[in-house]
XYZ file of C-alpha atoms in Angstrom:
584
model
C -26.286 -41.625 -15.758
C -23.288 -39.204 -15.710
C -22.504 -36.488 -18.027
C -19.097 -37.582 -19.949
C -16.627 -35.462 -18.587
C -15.314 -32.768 -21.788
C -12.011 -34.519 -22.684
C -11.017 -32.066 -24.681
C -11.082 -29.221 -22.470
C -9.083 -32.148 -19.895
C -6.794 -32.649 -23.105
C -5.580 -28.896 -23.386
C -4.986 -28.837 -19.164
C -2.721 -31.962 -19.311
C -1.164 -30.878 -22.015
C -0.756 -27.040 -21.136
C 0.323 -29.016 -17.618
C -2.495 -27.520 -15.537
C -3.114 -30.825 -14.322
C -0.091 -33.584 -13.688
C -1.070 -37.289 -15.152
C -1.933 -38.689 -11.704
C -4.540 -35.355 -11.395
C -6.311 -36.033 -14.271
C -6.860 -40.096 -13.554
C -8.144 -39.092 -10.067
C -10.669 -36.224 -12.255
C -12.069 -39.106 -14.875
C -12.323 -41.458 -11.782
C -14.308 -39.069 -9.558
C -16.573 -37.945 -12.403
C -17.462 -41.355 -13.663
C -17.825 -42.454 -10.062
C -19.787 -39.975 -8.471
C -21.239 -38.182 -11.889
C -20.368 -35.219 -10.347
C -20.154 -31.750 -13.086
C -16.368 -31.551 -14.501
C -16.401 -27.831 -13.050
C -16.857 -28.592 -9.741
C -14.088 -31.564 -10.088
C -11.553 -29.295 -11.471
C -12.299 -26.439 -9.053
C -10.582 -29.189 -6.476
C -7.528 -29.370 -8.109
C -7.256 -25.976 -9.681
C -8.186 -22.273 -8.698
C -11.122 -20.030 -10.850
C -7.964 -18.162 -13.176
C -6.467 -21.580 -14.275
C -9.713 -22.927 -15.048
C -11.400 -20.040 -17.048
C -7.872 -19.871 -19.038
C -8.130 -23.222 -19.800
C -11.540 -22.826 -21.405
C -10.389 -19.671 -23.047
C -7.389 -21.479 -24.718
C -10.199 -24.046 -25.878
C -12.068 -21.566 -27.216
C -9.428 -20.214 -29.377
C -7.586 -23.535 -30.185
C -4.631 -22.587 -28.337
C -1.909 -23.522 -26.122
C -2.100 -22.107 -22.241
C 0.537 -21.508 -19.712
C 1.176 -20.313 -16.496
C 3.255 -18.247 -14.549
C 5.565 -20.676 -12.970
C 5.961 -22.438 -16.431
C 6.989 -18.695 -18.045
C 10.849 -19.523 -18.211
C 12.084 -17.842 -20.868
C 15.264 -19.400 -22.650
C 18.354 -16.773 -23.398
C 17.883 -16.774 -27.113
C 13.764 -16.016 -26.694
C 14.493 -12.981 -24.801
C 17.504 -11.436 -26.682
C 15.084 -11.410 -30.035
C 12.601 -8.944 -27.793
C 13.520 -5.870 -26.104
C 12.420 -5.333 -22.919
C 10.535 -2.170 -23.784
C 8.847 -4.110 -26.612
C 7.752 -6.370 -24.177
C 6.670 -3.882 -21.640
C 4.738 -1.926 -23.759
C 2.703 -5.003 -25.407
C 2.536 -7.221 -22.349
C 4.199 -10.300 -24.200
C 6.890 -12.846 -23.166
C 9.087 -14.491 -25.389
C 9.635 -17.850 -24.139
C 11.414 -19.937 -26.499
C 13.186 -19.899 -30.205
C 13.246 -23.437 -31.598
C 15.554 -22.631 -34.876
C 12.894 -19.968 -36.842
C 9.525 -19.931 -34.452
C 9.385 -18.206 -31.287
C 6.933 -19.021 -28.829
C 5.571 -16.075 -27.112
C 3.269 -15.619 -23.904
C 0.499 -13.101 -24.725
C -2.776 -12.317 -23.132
C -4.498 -11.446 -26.502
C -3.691 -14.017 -29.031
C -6.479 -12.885 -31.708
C -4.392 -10.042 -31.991
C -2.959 -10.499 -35.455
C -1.274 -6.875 -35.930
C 1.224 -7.337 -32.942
C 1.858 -10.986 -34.103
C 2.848 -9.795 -37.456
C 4.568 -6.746 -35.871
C 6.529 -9.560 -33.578
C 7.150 -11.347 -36.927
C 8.701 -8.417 -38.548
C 11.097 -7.364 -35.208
C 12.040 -11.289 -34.642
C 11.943 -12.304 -37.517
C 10.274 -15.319 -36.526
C 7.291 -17.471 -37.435
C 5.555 -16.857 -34.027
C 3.878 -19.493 -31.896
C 1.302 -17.357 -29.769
C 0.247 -19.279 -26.041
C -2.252 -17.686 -23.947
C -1.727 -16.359 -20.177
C -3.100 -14.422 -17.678
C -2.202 -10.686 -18.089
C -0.615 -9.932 -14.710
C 1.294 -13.250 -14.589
C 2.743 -11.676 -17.984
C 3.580 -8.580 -16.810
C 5.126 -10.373 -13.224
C 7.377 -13.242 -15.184
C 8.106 -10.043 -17.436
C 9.525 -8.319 -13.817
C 11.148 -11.222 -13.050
C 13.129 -12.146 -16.136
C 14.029 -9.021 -17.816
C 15.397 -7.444 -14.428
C 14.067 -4.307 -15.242
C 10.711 -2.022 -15.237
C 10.483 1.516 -16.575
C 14.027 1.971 -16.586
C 14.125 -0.632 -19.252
C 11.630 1.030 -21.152
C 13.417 4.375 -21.238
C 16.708 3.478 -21.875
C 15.193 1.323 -24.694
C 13.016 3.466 -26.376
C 13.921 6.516 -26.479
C 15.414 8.274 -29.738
C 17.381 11.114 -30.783
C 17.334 12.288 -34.209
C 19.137 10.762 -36.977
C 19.352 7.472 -34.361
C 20.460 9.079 -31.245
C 20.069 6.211 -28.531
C 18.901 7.091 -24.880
C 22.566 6.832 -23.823
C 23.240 10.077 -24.970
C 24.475 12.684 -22.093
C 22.509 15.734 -21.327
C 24.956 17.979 -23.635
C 24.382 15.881 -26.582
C 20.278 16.318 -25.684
C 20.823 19.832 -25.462
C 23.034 19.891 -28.850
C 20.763 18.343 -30.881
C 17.933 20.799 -29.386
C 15.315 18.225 -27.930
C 13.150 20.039 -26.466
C 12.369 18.728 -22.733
C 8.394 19.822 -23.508
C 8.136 17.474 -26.621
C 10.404 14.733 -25.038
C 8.028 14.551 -21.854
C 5.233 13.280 -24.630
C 7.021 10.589 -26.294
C 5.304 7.394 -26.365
C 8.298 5.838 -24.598
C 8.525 8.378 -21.503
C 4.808 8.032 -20.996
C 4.566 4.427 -21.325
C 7.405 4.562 -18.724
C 5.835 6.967 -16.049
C 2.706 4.836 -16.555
C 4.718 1.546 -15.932
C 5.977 3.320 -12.770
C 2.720 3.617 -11.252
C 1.799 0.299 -12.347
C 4.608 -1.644 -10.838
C 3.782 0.426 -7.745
C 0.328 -0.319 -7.234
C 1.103 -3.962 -8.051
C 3.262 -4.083 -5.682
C 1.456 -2.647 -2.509
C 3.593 0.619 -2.565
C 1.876 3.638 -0.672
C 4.463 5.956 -1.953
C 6.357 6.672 -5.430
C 9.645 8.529 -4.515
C 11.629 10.050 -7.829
C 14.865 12.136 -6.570
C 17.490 13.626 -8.507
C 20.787 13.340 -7.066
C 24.754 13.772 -8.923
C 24.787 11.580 -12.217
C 21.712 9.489 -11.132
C 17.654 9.318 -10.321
C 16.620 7.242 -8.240
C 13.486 5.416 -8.122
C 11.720 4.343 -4.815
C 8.681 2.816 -3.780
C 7.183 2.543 0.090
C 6.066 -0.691 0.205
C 4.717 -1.483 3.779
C 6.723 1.328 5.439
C 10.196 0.974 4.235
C 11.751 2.497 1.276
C 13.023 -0.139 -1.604
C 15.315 1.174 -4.581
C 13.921 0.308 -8.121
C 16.424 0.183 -11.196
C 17.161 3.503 -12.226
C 15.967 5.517 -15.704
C 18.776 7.304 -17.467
C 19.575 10.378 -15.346
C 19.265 12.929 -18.060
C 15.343 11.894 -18.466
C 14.530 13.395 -15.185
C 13.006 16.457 -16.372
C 11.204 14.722 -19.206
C 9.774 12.551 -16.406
C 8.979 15.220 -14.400
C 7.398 17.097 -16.563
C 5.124 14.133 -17.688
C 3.681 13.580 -14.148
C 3.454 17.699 -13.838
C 0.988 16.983 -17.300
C -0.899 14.864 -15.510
C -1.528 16.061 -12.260
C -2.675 19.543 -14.005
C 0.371 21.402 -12.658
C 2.408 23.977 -13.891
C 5.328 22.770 -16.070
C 7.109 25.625 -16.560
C 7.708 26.628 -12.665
C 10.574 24.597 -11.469
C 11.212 27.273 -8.344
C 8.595 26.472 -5.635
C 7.003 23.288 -4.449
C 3.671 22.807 -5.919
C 0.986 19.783 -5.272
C -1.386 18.242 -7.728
C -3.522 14.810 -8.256
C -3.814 12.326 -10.524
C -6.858 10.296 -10.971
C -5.844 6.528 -13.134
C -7.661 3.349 -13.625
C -4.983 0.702 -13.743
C -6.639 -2.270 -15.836
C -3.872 -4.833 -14.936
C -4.619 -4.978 -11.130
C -8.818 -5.893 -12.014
C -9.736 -1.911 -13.443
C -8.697 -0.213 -9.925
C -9.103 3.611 -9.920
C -6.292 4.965 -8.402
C -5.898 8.365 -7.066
C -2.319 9.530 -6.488
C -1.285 12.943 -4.693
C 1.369 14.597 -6.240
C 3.914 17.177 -4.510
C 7.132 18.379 -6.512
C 10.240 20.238 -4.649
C 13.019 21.848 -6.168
C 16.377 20.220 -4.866
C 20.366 21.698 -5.459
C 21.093 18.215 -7.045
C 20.828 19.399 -10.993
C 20.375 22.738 -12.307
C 16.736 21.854 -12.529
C 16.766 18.962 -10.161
C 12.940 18.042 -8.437
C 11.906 15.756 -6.165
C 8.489 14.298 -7.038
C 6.269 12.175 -4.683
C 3.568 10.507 -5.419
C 1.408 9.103 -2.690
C -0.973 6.685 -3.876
C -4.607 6.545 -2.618
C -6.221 3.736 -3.051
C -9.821 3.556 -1.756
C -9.893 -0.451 -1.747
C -7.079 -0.448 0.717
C -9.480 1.491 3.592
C -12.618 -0.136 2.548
C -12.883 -1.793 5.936
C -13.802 -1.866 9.272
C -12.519 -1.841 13.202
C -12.026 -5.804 12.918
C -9.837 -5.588 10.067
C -7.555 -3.520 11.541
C -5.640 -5.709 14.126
C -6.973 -4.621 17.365
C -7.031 -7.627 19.922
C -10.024 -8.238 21.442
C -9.732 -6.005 24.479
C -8.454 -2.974 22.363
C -11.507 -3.745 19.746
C -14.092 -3.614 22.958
C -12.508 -0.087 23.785
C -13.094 1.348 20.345
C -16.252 0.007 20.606
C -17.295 1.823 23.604
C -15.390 4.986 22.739
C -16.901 5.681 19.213
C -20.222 5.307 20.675
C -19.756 8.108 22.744
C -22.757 10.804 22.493
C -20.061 13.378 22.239
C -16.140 14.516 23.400
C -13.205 14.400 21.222
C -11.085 11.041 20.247
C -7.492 11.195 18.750
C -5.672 8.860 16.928
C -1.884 9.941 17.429
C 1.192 8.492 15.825
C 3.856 9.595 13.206
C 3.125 10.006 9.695
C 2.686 6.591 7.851
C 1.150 4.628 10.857
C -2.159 4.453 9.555
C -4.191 7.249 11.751
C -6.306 8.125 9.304
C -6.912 4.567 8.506
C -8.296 4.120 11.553
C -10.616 7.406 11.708
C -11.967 6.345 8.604
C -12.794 2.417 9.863
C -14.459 4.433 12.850
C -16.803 6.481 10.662
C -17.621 3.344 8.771
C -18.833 1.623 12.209
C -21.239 4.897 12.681
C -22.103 5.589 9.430
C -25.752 4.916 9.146
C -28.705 6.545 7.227
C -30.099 8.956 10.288
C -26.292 10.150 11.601
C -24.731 13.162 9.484
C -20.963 13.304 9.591
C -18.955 15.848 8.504
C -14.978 15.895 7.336
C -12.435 18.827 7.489
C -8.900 17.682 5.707
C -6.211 18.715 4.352
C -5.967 16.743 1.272
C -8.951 15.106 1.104
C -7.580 11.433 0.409
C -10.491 9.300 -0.277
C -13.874 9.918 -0.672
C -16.162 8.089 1.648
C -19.581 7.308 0.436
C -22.654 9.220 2.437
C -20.377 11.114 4.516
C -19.628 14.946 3.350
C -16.107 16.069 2.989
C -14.764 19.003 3.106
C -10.894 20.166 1.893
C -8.846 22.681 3.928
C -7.751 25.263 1.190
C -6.183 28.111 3.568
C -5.656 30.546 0.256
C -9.434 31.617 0.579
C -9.422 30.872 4.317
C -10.842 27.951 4.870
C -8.614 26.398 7.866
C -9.737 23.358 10.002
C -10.606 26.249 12.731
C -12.561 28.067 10.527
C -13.986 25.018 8.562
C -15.064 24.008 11.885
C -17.005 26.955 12.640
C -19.119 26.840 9.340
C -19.425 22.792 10.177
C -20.943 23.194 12.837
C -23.939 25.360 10.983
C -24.592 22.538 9.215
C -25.921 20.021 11.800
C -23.769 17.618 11.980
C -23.568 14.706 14.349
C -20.141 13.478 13.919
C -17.222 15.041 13.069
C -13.561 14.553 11.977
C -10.739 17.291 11.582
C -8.061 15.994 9.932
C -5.362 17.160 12.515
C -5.125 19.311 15.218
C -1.731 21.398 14.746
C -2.562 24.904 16.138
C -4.569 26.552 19.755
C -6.973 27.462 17.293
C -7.790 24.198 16.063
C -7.645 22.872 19.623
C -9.394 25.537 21.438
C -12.631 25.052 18.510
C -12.538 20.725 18.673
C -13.109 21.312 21.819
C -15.661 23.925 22.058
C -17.158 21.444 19.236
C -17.564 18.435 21.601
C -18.517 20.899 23.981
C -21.840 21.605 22.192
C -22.748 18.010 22.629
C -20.731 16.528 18.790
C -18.147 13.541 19.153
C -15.525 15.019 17.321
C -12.492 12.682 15.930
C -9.361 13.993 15.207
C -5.434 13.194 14.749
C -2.361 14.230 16.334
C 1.335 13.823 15.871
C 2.482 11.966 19.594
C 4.624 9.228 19.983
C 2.015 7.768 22.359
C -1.797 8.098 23.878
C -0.958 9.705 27.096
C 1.650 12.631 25.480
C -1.601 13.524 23.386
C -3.509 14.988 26.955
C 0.212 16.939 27.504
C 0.287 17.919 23.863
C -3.065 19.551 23.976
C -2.397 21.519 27.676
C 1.363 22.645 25.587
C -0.638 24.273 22.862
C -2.314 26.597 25.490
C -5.926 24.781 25.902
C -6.793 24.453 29.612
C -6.611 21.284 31.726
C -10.028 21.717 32.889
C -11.386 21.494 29.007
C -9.393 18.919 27.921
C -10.015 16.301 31.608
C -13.469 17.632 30.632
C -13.812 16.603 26.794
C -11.438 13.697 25.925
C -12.786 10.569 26.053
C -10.371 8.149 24.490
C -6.742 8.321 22.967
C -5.187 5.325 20.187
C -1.948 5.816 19.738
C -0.263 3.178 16.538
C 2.068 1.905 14.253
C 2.273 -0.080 11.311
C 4.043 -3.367 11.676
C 5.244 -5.595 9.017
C 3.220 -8.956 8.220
C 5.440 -12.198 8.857
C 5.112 -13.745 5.482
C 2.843 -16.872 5.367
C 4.777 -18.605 2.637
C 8.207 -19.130 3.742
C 8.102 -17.636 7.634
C 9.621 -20.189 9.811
C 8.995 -20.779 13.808
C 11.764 -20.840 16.577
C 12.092 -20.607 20.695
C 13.203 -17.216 21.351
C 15.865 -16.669 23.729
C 14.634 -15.267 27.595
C 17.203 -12.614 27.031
C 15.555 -11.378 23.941
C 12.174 -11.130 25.115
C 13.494 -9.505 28.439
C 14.984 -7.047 26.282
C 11.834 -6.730 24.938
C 9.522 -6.665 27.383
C 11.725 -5.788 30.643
C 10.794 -7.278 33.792
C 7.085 -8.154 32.725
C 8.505 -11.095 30.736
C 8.752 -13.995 33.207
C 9.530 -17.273 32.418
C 8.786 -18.211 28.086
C 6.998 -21.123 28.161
C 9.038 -24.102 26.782
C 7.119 -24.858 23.876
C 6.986 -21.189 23.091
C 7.718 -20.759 19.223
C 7.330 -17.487 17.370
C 8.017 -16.844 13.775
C 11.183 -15.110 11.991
C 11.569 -13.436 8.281
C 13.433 -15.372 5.944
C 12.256 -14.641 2.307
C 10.711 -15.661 -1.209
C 9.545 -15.042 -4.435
C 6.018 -14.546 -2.679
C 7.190 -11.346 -0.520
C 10.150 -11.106 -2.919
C 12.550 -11.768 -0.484
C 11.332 -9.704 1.680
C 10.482 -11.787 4.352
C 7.118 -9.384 4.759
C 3.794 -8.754 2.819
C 1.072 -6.425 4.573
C 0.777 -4.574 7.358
C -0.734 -5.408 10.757
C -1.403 -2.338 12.940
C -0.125 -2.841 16.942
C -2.274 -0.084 19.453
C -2.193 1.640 23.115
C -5.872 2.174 23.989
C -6.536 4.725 27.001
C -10.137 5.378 27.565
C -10.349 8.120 29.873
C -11.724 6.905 33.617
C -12.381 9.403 36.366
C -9.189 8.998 37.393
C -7.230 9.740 34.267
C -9.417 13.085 34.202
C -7.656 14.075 37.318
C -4.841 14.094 35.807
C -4.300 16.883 33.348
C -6.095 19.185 36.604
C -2.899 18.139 38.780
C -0.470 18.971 35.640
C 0.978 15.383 35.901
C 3.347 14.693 33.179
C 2.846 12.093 30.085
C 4.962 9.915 32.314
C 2.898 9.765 35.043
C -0.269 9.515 32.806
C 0.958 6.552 31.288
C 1.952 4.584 34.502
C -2.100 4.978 35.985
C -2.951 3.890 32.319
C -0.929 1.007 32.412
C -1.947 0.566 36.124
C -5.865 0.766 34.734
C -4.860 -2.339 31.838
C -3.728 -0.321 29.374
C -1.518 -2.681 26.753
C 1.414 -0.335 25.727
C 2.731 -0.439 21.706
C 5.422 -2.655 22.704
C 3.417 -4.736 24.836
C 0.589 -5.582 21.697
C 3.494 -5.872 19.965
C 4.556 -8.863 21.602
C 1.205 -10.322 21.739
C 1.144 -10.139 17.924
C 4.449 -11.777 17.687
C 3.076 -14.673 20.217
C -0.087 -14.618 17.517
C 2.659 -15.226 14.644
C 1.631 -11.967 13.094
C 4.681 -10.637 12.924
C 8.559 -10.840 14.355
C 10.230 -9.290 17.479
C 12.507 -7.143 14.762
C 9.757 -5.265 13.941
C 8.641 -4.307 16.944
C 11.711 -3.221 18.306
C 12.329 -1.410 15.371
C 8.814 0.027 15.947
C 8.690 1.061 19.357
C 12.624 1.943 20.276
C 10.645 5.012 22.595
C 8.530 2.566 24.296
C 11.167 1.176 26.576
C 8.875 1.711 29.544
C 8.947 -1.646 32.318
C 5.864 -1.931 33.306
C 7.708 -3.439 36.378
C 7.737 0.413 37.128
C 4.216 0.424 37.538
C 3.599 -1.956 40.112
């Protein structure tokens, strides 16, 4: 005896088109076959979102669609603004003669119905959806974000649209203070962090330049141009981030730094930290560039294996972090992920009877059962001198943030030394220039052959996206270009992937980040080395000789992996032009 499956519930799917005809025969034929639950069946055919909004449009007698289906006709979208629909997270989707259907997430809500019926005037015909596939067809259709928004909502007196030019603001004596707290201009700066996070940006850039500001987001390590709020908002924009981030409004002078804390409810209640640094520019009279870099603690909730490292490069981690003391450094530029990868090494040796201790400068996340401590150098506390009241606490591990300074140096190592494995970050272009790096800052060879026991050097490369990526045989001379005289002959069924873009990596040809590595764990050898003054050069040929895998070379081997594409790592490791061929 099976239970009959809930043809209603089937009913509002086929007719919301969450299920084609043919999917819903082969549903009523499995369940009266096999009496399996209806759950289960649909789970097959549809994922956990569709289904629960198909019950939920049950529940309330309504309609469902989803975000594919949200096509909005002309006349639906001219009868609501795109700040209207920014600000209540609905999508107008059709106008048959009087009614207008709209997309909304809440459809008990009866105020902004009757507040849609008063703007439109329309009868409205409310269908449920998904929040964030709102907000994304909202992206998609209306071409616009916070700039539409601004240039939307914001009003002069007696009428005065946001069109108006800075002398006409000044004229009718809006103050930049009370214009920062309009609904509009903080609905907008919160829409720009929004669309950021939602987007995978790590950084929010807002610049001032000659009649314009520009609005751009990092999103996995290149810059991308958003549409642009009216120019004369800058300072209202400004100062509405300055609010937040507990800085001083008034001071427009000197650079200043601040934090915001948020909890963005559209991306599943994710609190967001973002770390805020403002710097007067010539562009305007009171032109500042604000960026925001946003910390998100889900994005480095994870450990070695998740980072990328091949199997060889994982084994050497393995082996260095287990070290019972000595110093390891992570090197690279700023953006490729070092402290990333400190922070998936602390989480490999965090365990109830090891104390570790942090010295940065910010603090950017807060890692649980490890204490963390904030370089402020205004009341002295420097990574040197952090490190010398660190060490009174007894720690067992230890990471400085960066060492930039003899001081710093000369203290790491006096640190690992006294029997601590001490991690810390420096800014090389590879793993052997970090053992030259250390000698140029003054430290002696003898201390540094004597206390470094590994070196990562990394970068950040672009994820091949798995949606619309597609495969080719790469020319030899390409990959000899690439890989120099180490290359040999491709194998003839050799295929690797290329970019070519879609509305999944918004034609991009990317989503994510993959991280490619250089490993040296120092041998007896290698500690010769820095005792004999041999240059970065030479330390990088025994390296290599020893197996070392240079950037470009795990490069390639994530390109072979279909990872990502031979673009990005040439355009990630133009200084690592070094044959290996030289090393034999």
């Amino acid at each position: 005896m099976y239970n009959a499956p809930d043809q209603s519930l089937l009913q509002v799917m086929l007719d919301s088109k969450l299920l084609s005809e043919d999917q819903h025969r082969q549903i009523l034929e499995e369940i009266e076959g096999a009496g399996a639950s209806i759950d289960q069946t649909l789970l097959k055919f549809v994922n956990p979102k569709t289904l629960a909004l198909a019950k939920k449009s049950l529940d309330y007698g309504v309609s469902c669609i989803l975000r594919d289906d949200m096509v909005p006709d002309t006349g639906a979208t001219e009868k609501v603004s795109a700040s209207f629909a920014y600000r209540n997270k609905v999508l107008p989707i059709r106008l048959d003669e009087a009614t207008l259907m709209v997309a909304m997430a809440d459809v008990l809500d009866v105020m902004l119905i009757d507040e849609m019926r008063l703007v439109t005037e329309c009868e409205i015909d409310p269908v449920l959806a998904d929040e964030e596939d709102i907000e994304t067809a909202i992206i998609r259709f209306y071409g616009k974000t916070a700039a539409a928004i601004l240039s939307d909502g914001i009003k002069g007196p007696v009428g005065a649209v946001a069109t108006l030019e800075r002398q006409t603001i000044d004229d009718f004596g809006i103050n930049e203070q009370d214009l920062s707290q309009d609904p509009t201009v903080v609905n907008a700066v919160d829409q720009i962090i929004i669309d950021a996070v939602r987007l995978g940006a790590s950084d929010i850039h807002i610049e001032p330049f000659q009649g314009e500001l520009k609005i751009r987001y990092r999103i996995d390590g290149v810059l991308e141009e958003q549409s642009q709020p009216p120019p004369h908002l800058q300072s209202a924009i400004t100062s509405r981030i300055k609010i937040m981030a507990n800085m001083n409004v008034a001071e427009r002078r000197r650079p200043q730094d601040g934090k915001i804390g948020v909890t963005i409810q559209s991306v599943g209640n994710r609190r967001i930290d973002l770390r805020v640094s403002t710097v007067p520019t010539v562009a305007t009279v009171h032109g500042e560039s604000v960026v925001l870099r946003i910390l998100d603690k889900q994005s480095i909730s994870f450990g070695l294996e998740q980072l990328g490292l091949m199997e060889d490069n994982l084994n050497q981690f393995h082996r260095m972090i287990q070290k019972p003391h000595g110093i390891i450094l992570a090197t690279g530029p700023t953006g490729s992920g070092k402290t990333t990868t400190l922070y998936a090494c602390l989480s490999e040796i965090n365990t109830p009877d090891v104390k570790i201790i942090t010295i940065e400068e910010p603090v950017e996340y807060e890692l649980d059962g490890i204490n963390q401590i904030q370089v402020n150098p205004e009341i002295g506390v420097t990574f040197a001198a952090g490190l010398r009241h660190i060490l009174r606490q007894d720690p067992d591990k230890i990471l400085v943030g960066e060492i930039r300074d003899y001081e710093t140096a000369e203290m790491a190592i006096h640190t690992a030394l006294t029997g601590h494995i001490v991690f810390s970050s420096l800014h090389t272009n590879d793993a052997a220039s970090a053992i030259t790096r250390l000698i140029d800052m003054g430290v002696e060879p003898y201390l540094v052959a004597s206390t470094v026991e590994g070196i990562i050097a990394q970068r950040l490369a672009r994820r091949i996206c798995s949606y619309c990526h597609e495969m080719y045989h790469p020319e030899p001379e390409r990959i000899r270009d690439l890989l120099g005289s180490q290359a040999g002959d491709l194998p003839p069924d050799l295929l690797i992937p290329r970019a070519v873009g879609c509305k999944e990596c918004r034609g991009r040809g990317y989503k994510g980040r993959i991280g490619i590595f250089e490993v040296i764990l120092m041998s007896e050898e290698l500690r010769e080395m820095p005792l004999q003054r041999a240059s970065a050069s030479q330390l990088k040929r025994a390296a290599m000789r020893l197996g070392m895998k240079t950037l470009r070379e795990d490069g390639w081997r994530k390109v072979v992996g279909g990872y990502t594409t031979i673009d990005e790592i040439v355009r990630l490791t133009q200084g690592d032009e070094f044959d290996i061929g030289e090393v034999i």
